[in-house]
Amino acid sequence: MGIPAMVALGGALLKVKDGATLILDADSGVLRVAPDAPALEAAQTALAERQARKAAAQAAAHDPCVTKDGVRIEVFANTGSLNDALAALANGAEGSGLLRTEFLFLDRETPPDENEQARQYQAIASALEGKPLIIRTLDVGGDTAAPYLPIPAEENPALGLRGVRVSLWRPHLLKTQLRAILRVRPLGQCKIMVPMIASLDELRAVRAVLEEAKRELGVTERIELGVMIETPAAAVTADLLAAEADFLSIGTNDLTQYVLAMDRGNPELAARIDALHPAVLRMIDQTCKGAARHHRWVGVCGGLASDVVAIPILLGLGVTELSSTASIAPEVKARVRGLSLESCRGLAAQALDQASPEAVRALVKSFGA
C-alpha cells in the first residue's frame, strides 16, 4: 500500500506518549521520538525528495527496463489475487513472477476442484494481457494450514511437511492443480514453480506428475517447470537442479531464515533477519553460478526483490528477473535503469566479503552506479 511500516519494536514503543511527534524511517529501521526542529526539517526534505522520485518512477513505469549498459532485466510483480494482477499491470510490471495459489485453498473446508482453479488462473492470466504468469504450486504447512490437510503436529513445522513435501504427500491435489494450470489459454503463458525443493528427486517427482497431466489433457507443448530456491540444500546444488529445471527463483524470506537458523516469526530476532547477510548473499551467488552452467535464468521473488538497496547486488550476482510488490515495481525499474551491470558486479564481489548485513548496506550506500 506504499505505507512505511516497522514491526517488533519492543516494549520501548509503549513508553511513547500519545501525541508525540515521530519520524518513522522504515528504510533504515529507525523510529525517532520527539525530534528537534533540524531533524524534522531534514526528514521533511527527504520525504519530499522521495515523493518526487516515486512520481518520476511512476511516470516511467511502463517504459522498458534496461541497465545503463544495455542489459535487459525483467521486473515482475508478486500476486495473490485478481486485484493484485490488475495492480501489477497498472504499475508497469511485465508479468507475475509469483502467483501464490494459497488464496484458493485456505479458509475453506474442502479443496478447490479443477474447474474452480482453472477459472481463477484464467482470470488472472487474462488480466495480465498475455504477459508471463509464474504459478507456484500449493505452499502450505509450516505456519499455514488447511482443515482438509490434517498435517500431524510437528515440533518444528518450518522443517516439516510444507511446500512440495505436502504436494508429494497428497499427489492427487498436485495433479488437480497442474491440470487446472494446463487448461489456461494461451498455452505457455503460465509457467509452473515448485516451492521448498531440497533435492533433485522432488523436482523429478513433480515433473512426472506434470507429464501425466499433460498426457491426460493431450498437451504436447513444452511447459516450463522451475523451482524455488528456499533451502540451503537447493542453493548449494543449484547446478544439479538447473540441469533439469527450466528456471530458478529465489525465495529470500525462507532462504534467509534457513541459512541463519532464525525463525522469521520470532519478534526477538526480527531485527537480525536481514537477507543482505553475507551468508545469504553467498547462497544467492552459488545459485546464480550453478544456473549459469546450464544457461538457466535466475529470478528473485522474495522480499529482497522489493528492497531497492539490494538491487545492484542482486544484478551483480547474476539475477536477471526481479518479482517485487506491485506498488514498488516502478521504483525497482527506475533503480535498474540507473545501474551499470559492470559496476554492479564489482559491488557484489565486495559485498560477499563483508562481515555483516550492516556492512553490506553501508557499502551500497557509498556505491555510485
CSV table of C-alpha atoms in Angstrom, one decimal:
chain,number,residue,atom,x,y,z
A,1,MET,CA,0.0,0.0,0.0
A,2,GLY,CA,3.0,2.3,0.0
A,3,ILE,CA,2.8,2.9,3.7
A,4,PRO,CA,6.0,2.8,5.7
A,5,ALA,CA,5.8,0.1,8.5
A,6,MET,CA,8.0,-1.3,11.2
A,7,VAL,CA,7.4,-4.3,13.4
A,8,ALA,CA,8.8,-5.8,16.6
A,9,LEU,CA,10.0,-2.5,18.1
A,10,GLY,CA,9.7,-3.9,21.6
A,11,GLY,CA,8.5,-2.5,24.9
A,12,ALA,CA,10.1,0.9,24.4
A,13,LEU,CA,7.3,1.7,21.9
A,14,LEU,CA,4.7,1.6,24.8
A,15,LYS,CA,6.6,4.4,26.6
A,16,VAL,CA,6.0,6.9,23.7
A,17,LYS,CA,3.5,9.5,24.9
A,18,ASP,CA,0.2,10.0,23.0
A,19,GLY,CA,0.5,13.0,20.6
A,20,ALA,CA,4.3,12.8,20.4
A,21,THR,CA,5.9,13.9,17.1
A,22,LEU,CA,7.6,11.0,15.4
A,23,ILE,CA,9.8,10.3,12.4
A,24,LEU,CA,9.2,6.8,11.0
A,25,ASP,CA,12.2,5.9,8.8
A,26,ALA,CA,11.2,2.3,7.9
A,27,ASP,CA,14.0,2.1,5.3
A,28,SER,CA,16.6,2.5,8.0
A,29,GLY,CA,14.6,0.7,10.7
A,30,VAL,CA,14.6,3.8,12.9
A,31,LEU,CA,11.8,5.5,14.9
A,32,ARG,CA,12.8,8.9,16.2
A,33,VAL,CA,10.7,10.2,19.1
A,34,ALA,CA,10.2,14.0,19.6
A,35,PRO,CA,12.8,15.0,17.1
A,36,ASP,CA,14.2,18.6,17.2
A,37,ALA,CA,13.5,21.1,14.5
A,38,PRO,CA,16.5,20.5,12.3
A,39,ALA,CA,15.9,16.7,12.3
A,40,LEU,CA,12.2,17.3,11.4
A,41,GLU,CA,13.2,19.7,8.6
A,42,ALA,CA,15.7,17.1,7.3
A,43,ALA,CA,13.1,14.4,7.4
A,44,GLN,CA,10.6,16.6,5.5
A,45,THR,CA,13.1,17.4,2.8
A,46,ALA,CA,14.0,13.7,2.5
A,47,LEU,CA,10.3,12.8,2.2
A,48,ALA,CA,9.7,15.4,-0.5
A,49,GLU,CA,12.7,14.1,-2.4
A,50,ARG,CA,11.4,10.5,-2.0
A,51,GLN,CA,7.9,11.5,-3.2
A,52,ALA,CA,9.4,13.2,-6.3
A,53,ARG,CA,11.5,10.1,-7.1
A,54,LYS,CA,8.4,8.0,-6.7
A,55,ALA,CA,6.3,10.2,-9.0
A,56,ALA,CA,9.1,10.1,-11.6
A,57,ALA,CA,9.3,6.4,-11.4
A,58,GLN,CA,5.5,6.0,-11.7
A,59,ALA,CA,5.6,8.2,-14.8
A,60,ALA,CA,8.1,5.9,-16.4
A,61,ALA,CA,6.6,2.7,-15.0
A,62,HIS,CA,5.6,1.3,-18.4
A,63,ASP,CA,9.0,2.0,-20.1
A,64,PRO,CA,11.4,-0.9,-20.9
A,65,CYS,CA,13.7,-1.9,-18.1
A,66,VAL,CA,17.3,-1.9,-19.3
A,67,THR,CA,20.6,-1.1,-17.4
A,68,LYS,CA,22.8,1.8,-18.5
A,69,ASP,CA,25.0,-0.6,-20.4
A,70,GLY,CA,22.1,-2.2,-22.2
A,71,VAL,CA,21.3,-5.3,-20.2
A,72,ARG,CA,17.6,-6.3,-20.2
A,73,ILE,CA,16.2,-7.0,-16.7
A,74,GLU,CA,12.7,-8.2,-16.2
A,75,VAL,CA,10.6,-6.7,-13.4
A,76,PHE,CA,7.6,-8.7,-12.5
A,77,ALA,CA,5.2,-8.5,-9.5
A,78,ASN,CA,4.1,-11.0,-6.9
A,79,THR,CA,0.4,-11.6,-6.9
A,80,GLY,CA,-2.1,-13.5,-4.8
A,81,SER,CA,-5.4,-12.5,-6.4
A,82,LEU,CA,-7.1,-11.0,-9.5
A,83,ASN,CA,-6.8,-7.5,-7.9
A,84,ASP,CA,-3.1,-8.0,-7.4
A,85,ALA,CA,-2.7,-8.8,-11.1
A,86,LEU,CA,-4.5,-5.6,-12.1
A,87,ALA,CA,-2.3,-3.7,-9.7
A,88,ALA,CA,0.8,-5.3,-11.3
A,89,LEU,CA,-0.3,-4.2,-14.7
A,90,ALA,CA,-1.1,-0.6,-13.5
A,91,ASN,CA,2.4,-0.4,-12.0
A,92,GLY,CA,4.2,-1.4,-15.1
A,93,ALA,CA,5.1,-4.9,-14.1
A,94,GLU,CA,6.0,-7.2,-17.1
A,95,GLY,CA,4.2,-10.1,-15.7
A,96,SER,CA,3.8,-12.0,-12.4
A,97,GLY,CA,6.9,-13.8,-11.1
A,98,LEU,CA,5.0,-15.5,-8.3
A,99,LEU,CA,1.3,-16.3,-8.0
A,100,ARG,CA,0.6,-17.5,-4.5
A,101,THR,CA,-2.2,-20.0,-5.1
A,102,GLU,CA,-2.9,-20.4,-1.4
A,103,PHE,CA,-5.7,-17.8,-1.7
A,104,LEU,CA,-7.7,-20.6,-3.3
A,105,PHE,CA,-7.0,-23.2,-0.8
A,106,LEU,CA,-7.3,-21.6,2.7
A,107,ASP,CA,-10.3,-20.7,4.8
A,108,ARG,CA,-12.5,-23.4,3.4
A,109,GLU,CA,-13.4,-27.0,4.4
A,110,THR,CA,-12.7,-28.7,1.0
A,111,PRO,CA,-10.0,-28.0,-1.6
A,112,PRO,CA,-11.0,-26.2,-4.8
A,113,ASP,CA,-11.7,-28.5,-7.7
A,114,GLU,CA,-10.1,-28.4,-11.1
A,115,ASN,CA,-12.7,-26.2,-12.7
A,116,GLU,CA,-12.7,-23.6,-10.0
A,117,GLN,CA,-8.9,-23.4,-10.1
A,118,ALA,CA,-8.8,-23.2,-13.9
A,119,ARG,CA,-11.3,-20.3,-13.8
A,120,GLN,CA,-9.3,-18.4,-11.3
A,121,TYR,CA,-6.0,-18.9,-13.0
A,122,GLN,CA,-7.5,-18.0,-16.4
A,123,ALA,CA,-9.0,-14.8,-14.9
A,124,ILE,CA,-5.5,-13.7,-13.6
A,125,ALA,CA,-3.8,-14.7,-16.8
A,126,SER,CA,-6.3,-12.7,-18.9
A,127,ALA,CA,-5.9,-9.7,-16.6
A,128,LEU,CA,-2.2,-9.8,-17.3
A,129,GLU,CA,-3.0,-9.5,-21.0
A,130,GLY,CA,-0.7,-12.3,-22.2
A,131,LYS,CA,2.3,-11.4,-20.0
A,132,PRO,CA,4.1,-14.2,-18.2
A,133,LEU,CA,2.4,-15.8,-15.2
A,134,ILE,CA,4.5,-18.0,-12.9
A,135,ILE,CA,2.2,-20.0,-10.8
A,136,ARG,CA,3.6,-21.5,-7.6
A,137,THR,CA,2.1,-24.9,-6.6
A,138,LEU,CA,0.4,-25.1,-3.3
A,139,ASP,CA,2.7,-23.9,-0.4
A,140,VAL,CA,1.0,-24.9,2.8
A,141,GLY,CA,2.4,-26.4,6.0
A,142,GLY,CA,4.6,-24.7,8.5
A,143,ASP,CA,2.6,-21.7,9.6
A,144,THR,CA,-0.1,-22.1,7.0
A,145,ALA,CA,-2.7,-24.9,7.5
A,146,ALA,CA,-5.8,-26.1,5.7
A,147,PRO,CA,-8.5,-28.1,7.6
A,148,TYR,CA,-8.7,-30.8,4.8
A,149,LEU,CA,-5.0,-31.4,5.2
A,150,PRO,CA,-4.6,-32.7,8.7
A,151,ILE,CA,-0.8,-32.4,8.9
A,152,PRO,CA,0.3,-34.2,12.1
A,153,ALA,CA,1.5,-32.0,14.9
A,154,GLU,CA,5.2,-31.2,14.4
A,155,GLU,CA,7.8,-29.9,16.9
A,156,ASN,CA,9.4,-27.9,14.1
A,157,PRO,CA,6.8,-27.0,11.5
A,158,ALA,CA,9.2,-24.9,9.4
A,159,LEU,CA,11.3,-28.1,9.0
A,160,GLY,CA,8.4,-30.5,8.5
A,161,LEU,CA,5.6,-31.1,5.9
A,162,ARG,CA,5.5,-27.9,3.8
A,163,GLY,CA,5.7,-26.8,0.2
A,164,VAL,CA,6.5,-29.6,-2.2
A,165,ARG,CA,6.6,-32.1,0.6
A,166,VAL,CA,2.8,-31.7,1.1
A,167,SER,CA,2.2,-31.9,-2.7
A,168,LEU,CA,4.1,-35.3,-2.8
A,169,TRP,CA,2.4,-36.4,0.4
A,170,ARG,CA,-1.0,-35.8,-1.3
A,171,PRO,CA,-0.3,-36.1,-5.0
A,172,HIS,CA,-3.9,-36.0,-6.1
A,173,LEU,CA,-4.0,-32.3,-5.0
A,174,LEU,CA,-0.9,-31.7,-7.1
A,175,LYS,CA,-2.3,-33.4,-10.1
A,176,THR,CA,-5.6,-31.4,-9.9
A,177,GLN,CA,-3.7,-28.2,-9.6
A,178,LEU,CA,-1.4,-29.0,-12.5
A,179,ARG,CA,-4.3,-30.0,-14.8
A,180,ALA,CA,-6.0,-26.7,-13.9
A,181,ILE,CA,-2.9,-24.7,-14.9
A,182,LEU,CA,-2.6,-26.6,-18.2
A,183,ARG,CA,-6.1,-25.5,-19.1
A,184,VAL,CA,-5.2,-21.8,-19.1
A,185,ARG,CA,-5.0,-20.2,-22.5
A,186,PRO,CA,-2.9,-19.2,-24.3
A,187,LEU,CA,-1.0,-22.3,-23.5
A,188,GLY,CA,2.5,-21.4,-22.4
A,189,GLN,CA,1.7,-18.1,-20.7
A,190,CYS,CA,1.8,-19.9,-17.4
A,191,LYS,CA,5.0,-21.3,-16.0
A,192,ILE,CA,5.0,-23.6,-13.0
A,193,MET,CA,7.2,-23.2,-10.0
A,194,VAL,CA,7.7,-25.7,-7.1
A,195,PRO,CA,8.3,-24.4,-3.6
A,196,MET,CA,10.6,-25.7,-0.9
A,197,ILE,CA,12.7,-28.0,-3.1
A,198,ALA,CA,15.6,-29.7,-1.3
A,199,SER,CA,16.6,-32.4,-3.8
A,200,LEU,CA,16.5,-33.3,-7.4
A,201,ASP,CA,14.3,-36.3,-6.7
A,202,GLU,CA,11.5,-33.9,-5.6
A,203,LEU,CA,11.7,-32.0,-8.9
A,204,ARG,CA,11.7,-35.2,-10.9
A,205,ALA,CA,8.6,-36.5,-8.9
A,206,VAL,CA,6.7,-33.3,-9.7
A,207,ARG,CA,7.7,-33.4,-13.4
A,208,ALA,CA,6.4,-37.0,-13.6
A,209,VAL,CA,3.0,-35.8,-12.3
A,210,LEU,CA,3.1,-32.9,-14.8
A,211,GLU,CA,3.9,-35.2,-17.7
A,212,GLU,CA,1.0,-37.5,-16.7
A,213,ALA,CA,-1.4,-34.5,-16.5
A,214,LYS,CA,-0.2,-33.4,-20.0
A,215,ARG,CA,-0.9,-36.8,-21.4
A,216,GLU,CA,-4.4,-36.9,-19.9
A,217,LEU,CA,-5.2,-33.5,-21.4
A,218,GLY,CA,-3.5,-34.1,-24.7
A,219,VAL,CA,-1.0,-31.3,-24.2
A,220,THR,CA,2.2,-31.8,-26.3
A,221,GLU,CA,3.7,-28.3,-26.0
A,222,ARG,CA,6.6,-27.7,-23.6
A,223,ILE,CA,5.5,-26.2,-20.3
A,224,GLU,CA,8.3,-24.6,-18.2
A,225,LEU,CA,8.8,-26.0,-14.8
A,226,GLY,CA,11.0,-24.2,-12.3
A,227,VAL,CA,12.0,-24.4,-8.7
A,228,MET,CA,12.1,-22.1,-5.8
A,229,ILE,CA,15.5,-21.8,-4.1
A,230,GLU,CA,14.5,-21.5,-0.4
A,231,THR,CA,16.6,-24.2,1.3
A,232,PRO,CA,20.4,-24.2,1.6
A,233,ALA,CA,20.3,-27.6,0.0
A,234,ALA,CA,18.7,-26.2,-3.1
A,235,ALA,CA,21.2,-23.3,-3.2
A,236,VAL,CA,24.3,-25.5,-2.9
A,237,THR,CA,23.0,-28.0,-5.5
A,238,ALA,CA,21.7,-25.3,-7.9
A,239,ASP,CA,23.8,-26.7,-10.7
A,240,LEU,CA,22.2,-30.1,-10.3
A,241,LEU,CA,18.7,-28.6,-10.2
A,242,ALA,CA,19.4,-26.3,-13.2
A,243,ALA,CA,20.3,-29.3,-15.3
A,244,GLU,CA,16.6,-30.3,-15.2
A,245,ALA,CA,14.6,-27.2,-14.1
A,246,ASP,CA,13.8,-24.6,-16.7
A,247,PHE,CA,14.4,-21.7,-14.3
A,248,LEU,CA,15.3,-20.9,-10.7
A,249,SER,CA,13.6,-18.3,-8.5
A,250,ILE,CA,15.0,-17.4,-5.1
A,251,GLY,CA,12.6,-17.0,-2.2
A,252,THR,CA,14.8,-14.9,0.0
A,253,ASN,CA,12.4,-14.9,3.0
A,254,ASP,CA,12.6,-18.6,3.7
A,255,LEU,CA,16.2,-18.9,2.4
A,256,THR,CA,17.3,-16.2,5.0
A,257,GLN,CA,15.6,-18.0,7.9
A,258,TYR,CA,17.1,-21.3,7.0
A,259,VAL,CA,20.6,-20.0,6.3
A,260,LEU,CA,20.7,-18.0,9.5
A,261,ALA,CA,18.8,-20.7,11.5
A,262,MET,CA,16.4,-17.9,12.8
A,263,ASP,CA,12.7,-18.2,12.9
A,264,ARG,CA,11.3,-15.3,10.9
A,265,GLY,CA,8.2,-15.3,13.0
A,266,ASN,CA,10.2,-14.6,16.2
A,267,PRO,CA,9.9,-10.9,17.2
A,268,GLU,CA,13.1,-11.1,19.3
A,269,LEU,CA,15.1,-12.0,16.1
A,270,ALA,CA,13.3,-9.7,13.7
A,271,ALA,CA,16.0,-7.0,13.6
A,272,ARG,CA,18.7,-9.6,12.9
A,273,ILE,CA,16.9,-11.4,10.0
A,274,ASP,CA,18.4,-9.5,7.1
A,275,ALA,CA,18.6,-11.0,3.6
A,276,LEU,CA,21.6,-8.9,2.9
A,277,HIS,CA,23.6,-11.0,5.4
A,278,PRO,CA,26.8,-12.2,3.5
A,279,ALA,CA,25.9,-15.8,4.2
A,280,VAL,CA,22.6,-15.4,2.3
A,281,LEU,CA,24.3,-13.4,-0.5
A,282,ARG,CA,26.8,-16.3,-0.9
A,283,MET,CA,23.9,-18.7,-1.3
A,284,ILE,CA,22.5,-16.4,-4.0
A,285,ASP,CA,25.9,-16.3,-5.6
A,286,GLN,CA,26.1,-20.1,-5.6
A,287,THR,CA,22.6,-20.4,-7.1
A,288,CYS,CA,23.5,-18.0,-10.0
A,289,LYS,CA,26.7,-19.8,-10.7
A,290,GLY,CA,25.0,-23.2,-10.7
A,291,ALA,CA,22.3,-21.9,-13.0
A,292,ALA,CA,24.8,-20.3,-15.4
A,293,ARG,CA,26.4,-23.7,-16.0
A,294,HIS,CA,23.2,-24.8,-17.7
A,295,HIS,CA,22.2,-21.4,-19.2
A,296,ARG,CA,19.1,-21.1,-16.9
A,297,TRP,CA,17.8,-17.7,-15.7
A,298,VAL,CA,17.6,-16.8,-12.0
A,299,GLY,CA,15.0,-14.6,-10.5
A,300,VAL,CA,14.2,-13.3,-7.0
A,301,CYS,CA,10.6,-13.4,-5.9
A,302,GLY,CA,11.3,-13.0,-2.1
A,303,GLY,CA,11.2,-9.8,-0.1
A,304,LEU,CA,14.7,-8.8,-1.2
A,305,ALA,CA,13.4,-8.0,-4.7
A,306,SER,CA,11.4,-5.2,-3.2
A,307,ASP,CA,14.4,-3.8,-1.3
A,308,VAL,CA,15.7,-1.1,-3.7
A,309,VAL,CA,19.0,-1.1,-1.7
A,310,ALA,CA,19.6,-4.8,-2.7
A,311,ILE,CA,19.0,-4.4,-6.4
A,312,PRO,CA,22.6,-3.6,-7.6
A,313,ILE,CA,24.0,-6.6,-5.6
A,314,LEU,CA,21.4,-9.0,-7.0
A,315,LEU,CA,22.1,-7.9,-10.6
A,316,GLY,CA,25.8,-8.1,-9.9
A,317,LEU,CA,25.4,-11.7,-8.7
A,318,GLY,CA,23.6,-12.7,-11.9
A,319,VAL,CA,19.9,-12.3,-11.2
A,320,THR,CA,18.0,-11.2,-14.3
A,321,GLU,CA,14.4,-11.2,-13.1
A,322,LEU,CA,13.0,-9.4,-10.1
A,323,SER,CA,9.5,-10.0,-8.8
A,324,SER,CA,8.5,-7.3,-6.3
A,325,THR,CA,5.5,-6.0,-4.5
A,326,ALA,CA,3.4,-4.4,-7.3
A,327,SER,CA,3.4,-0.9,-5.7
A,328,ILE,CA,7.2,-0.7,-5.7
A,329,ALA,CA,7.8,-2.1,-9.2
A,330,PRO,CA,8.1,1.4,-10.8
A,331,GLU,CA,10.9,2.2,-8.3
A,332,VAL,CA,12.6,-1.1,-8.9
A,333,LYS,CA,12.6,-0.4,-12.7
A,334,ALA,CA,13.9,3.2,-12.1
A,335,ARG,CA,16.7,1.8,-10.0
A,336,VAL,CA,17.7,-0.8,-12.6
A,337,ARG,CA,17.8,1.9,-15.3
A,338,GLY,CA,20.4,3.9,-13.3
A,339,LEU,CA,22.8,1.0,-12.9
A,340,SER,CA,25.7,-0.3,-14.9
A,341,LEU,CA,26.0,-4.1,-14.7
A,342,GLU,CA,29.8,-4.0,-14.7
A,343,SER,CA,29.9,-1.8,-11.6
A,344,CYS,CA,27.2,-4.0,-10.0
A,345,ARG,CA,29.4,-7.0,-10.4
A,346,GLY,CA,32.2,-5.2,-8.6
A,347,LEU,CA,29.9,-4.2,-5.8
A,348,ALA,CA,28.6,-7.7,-5.5
A,349,ALA,CA,32.1,-9.1,-5.2
A,350,GLN,CA,32.8,-6.7,-2.4
A,351,ALA,CA,29.5,-7.5,-0.7
A,352,LEU,CA,30.4,-11.2,-0.5
A,353,ASP,CA,33.4,-10.3,1.6
A,354,GLN,CA,31.7,-8.1,4.2
A,355,ALA,CA,31.3,-9.3,7.7
A,356,SER,CA,27.7,-8.3,8.4
A,357,PRO,CA,24.5,-7.1,6.7
A,358,GLU,CA,25.1,-3.6,8.2
A,359,ALA,CA,28.4,-3.5,6.4
A,360,VAL,CA,26.8,-4.6,3.2
A,361,ARG,CA,24.2,-1.8,3.5
A,362,ALA,CA,26.9,0.7,4.2
A,363,LEU,CA,28.8,-0.5,1.2
A,364,VAL,CA,25.7,0.0,-1.1
A,365,LYS,CA,25.2,3.5,0.4
A,366,SER,CA,28.6,4.6,-0.8
A,367,PHE,CA,28.1,2.9,-4.2
A,368,GLY,CA,27.9,5.1,-7.3
A,369,ALA,CA,26.3,3.2,-10.1
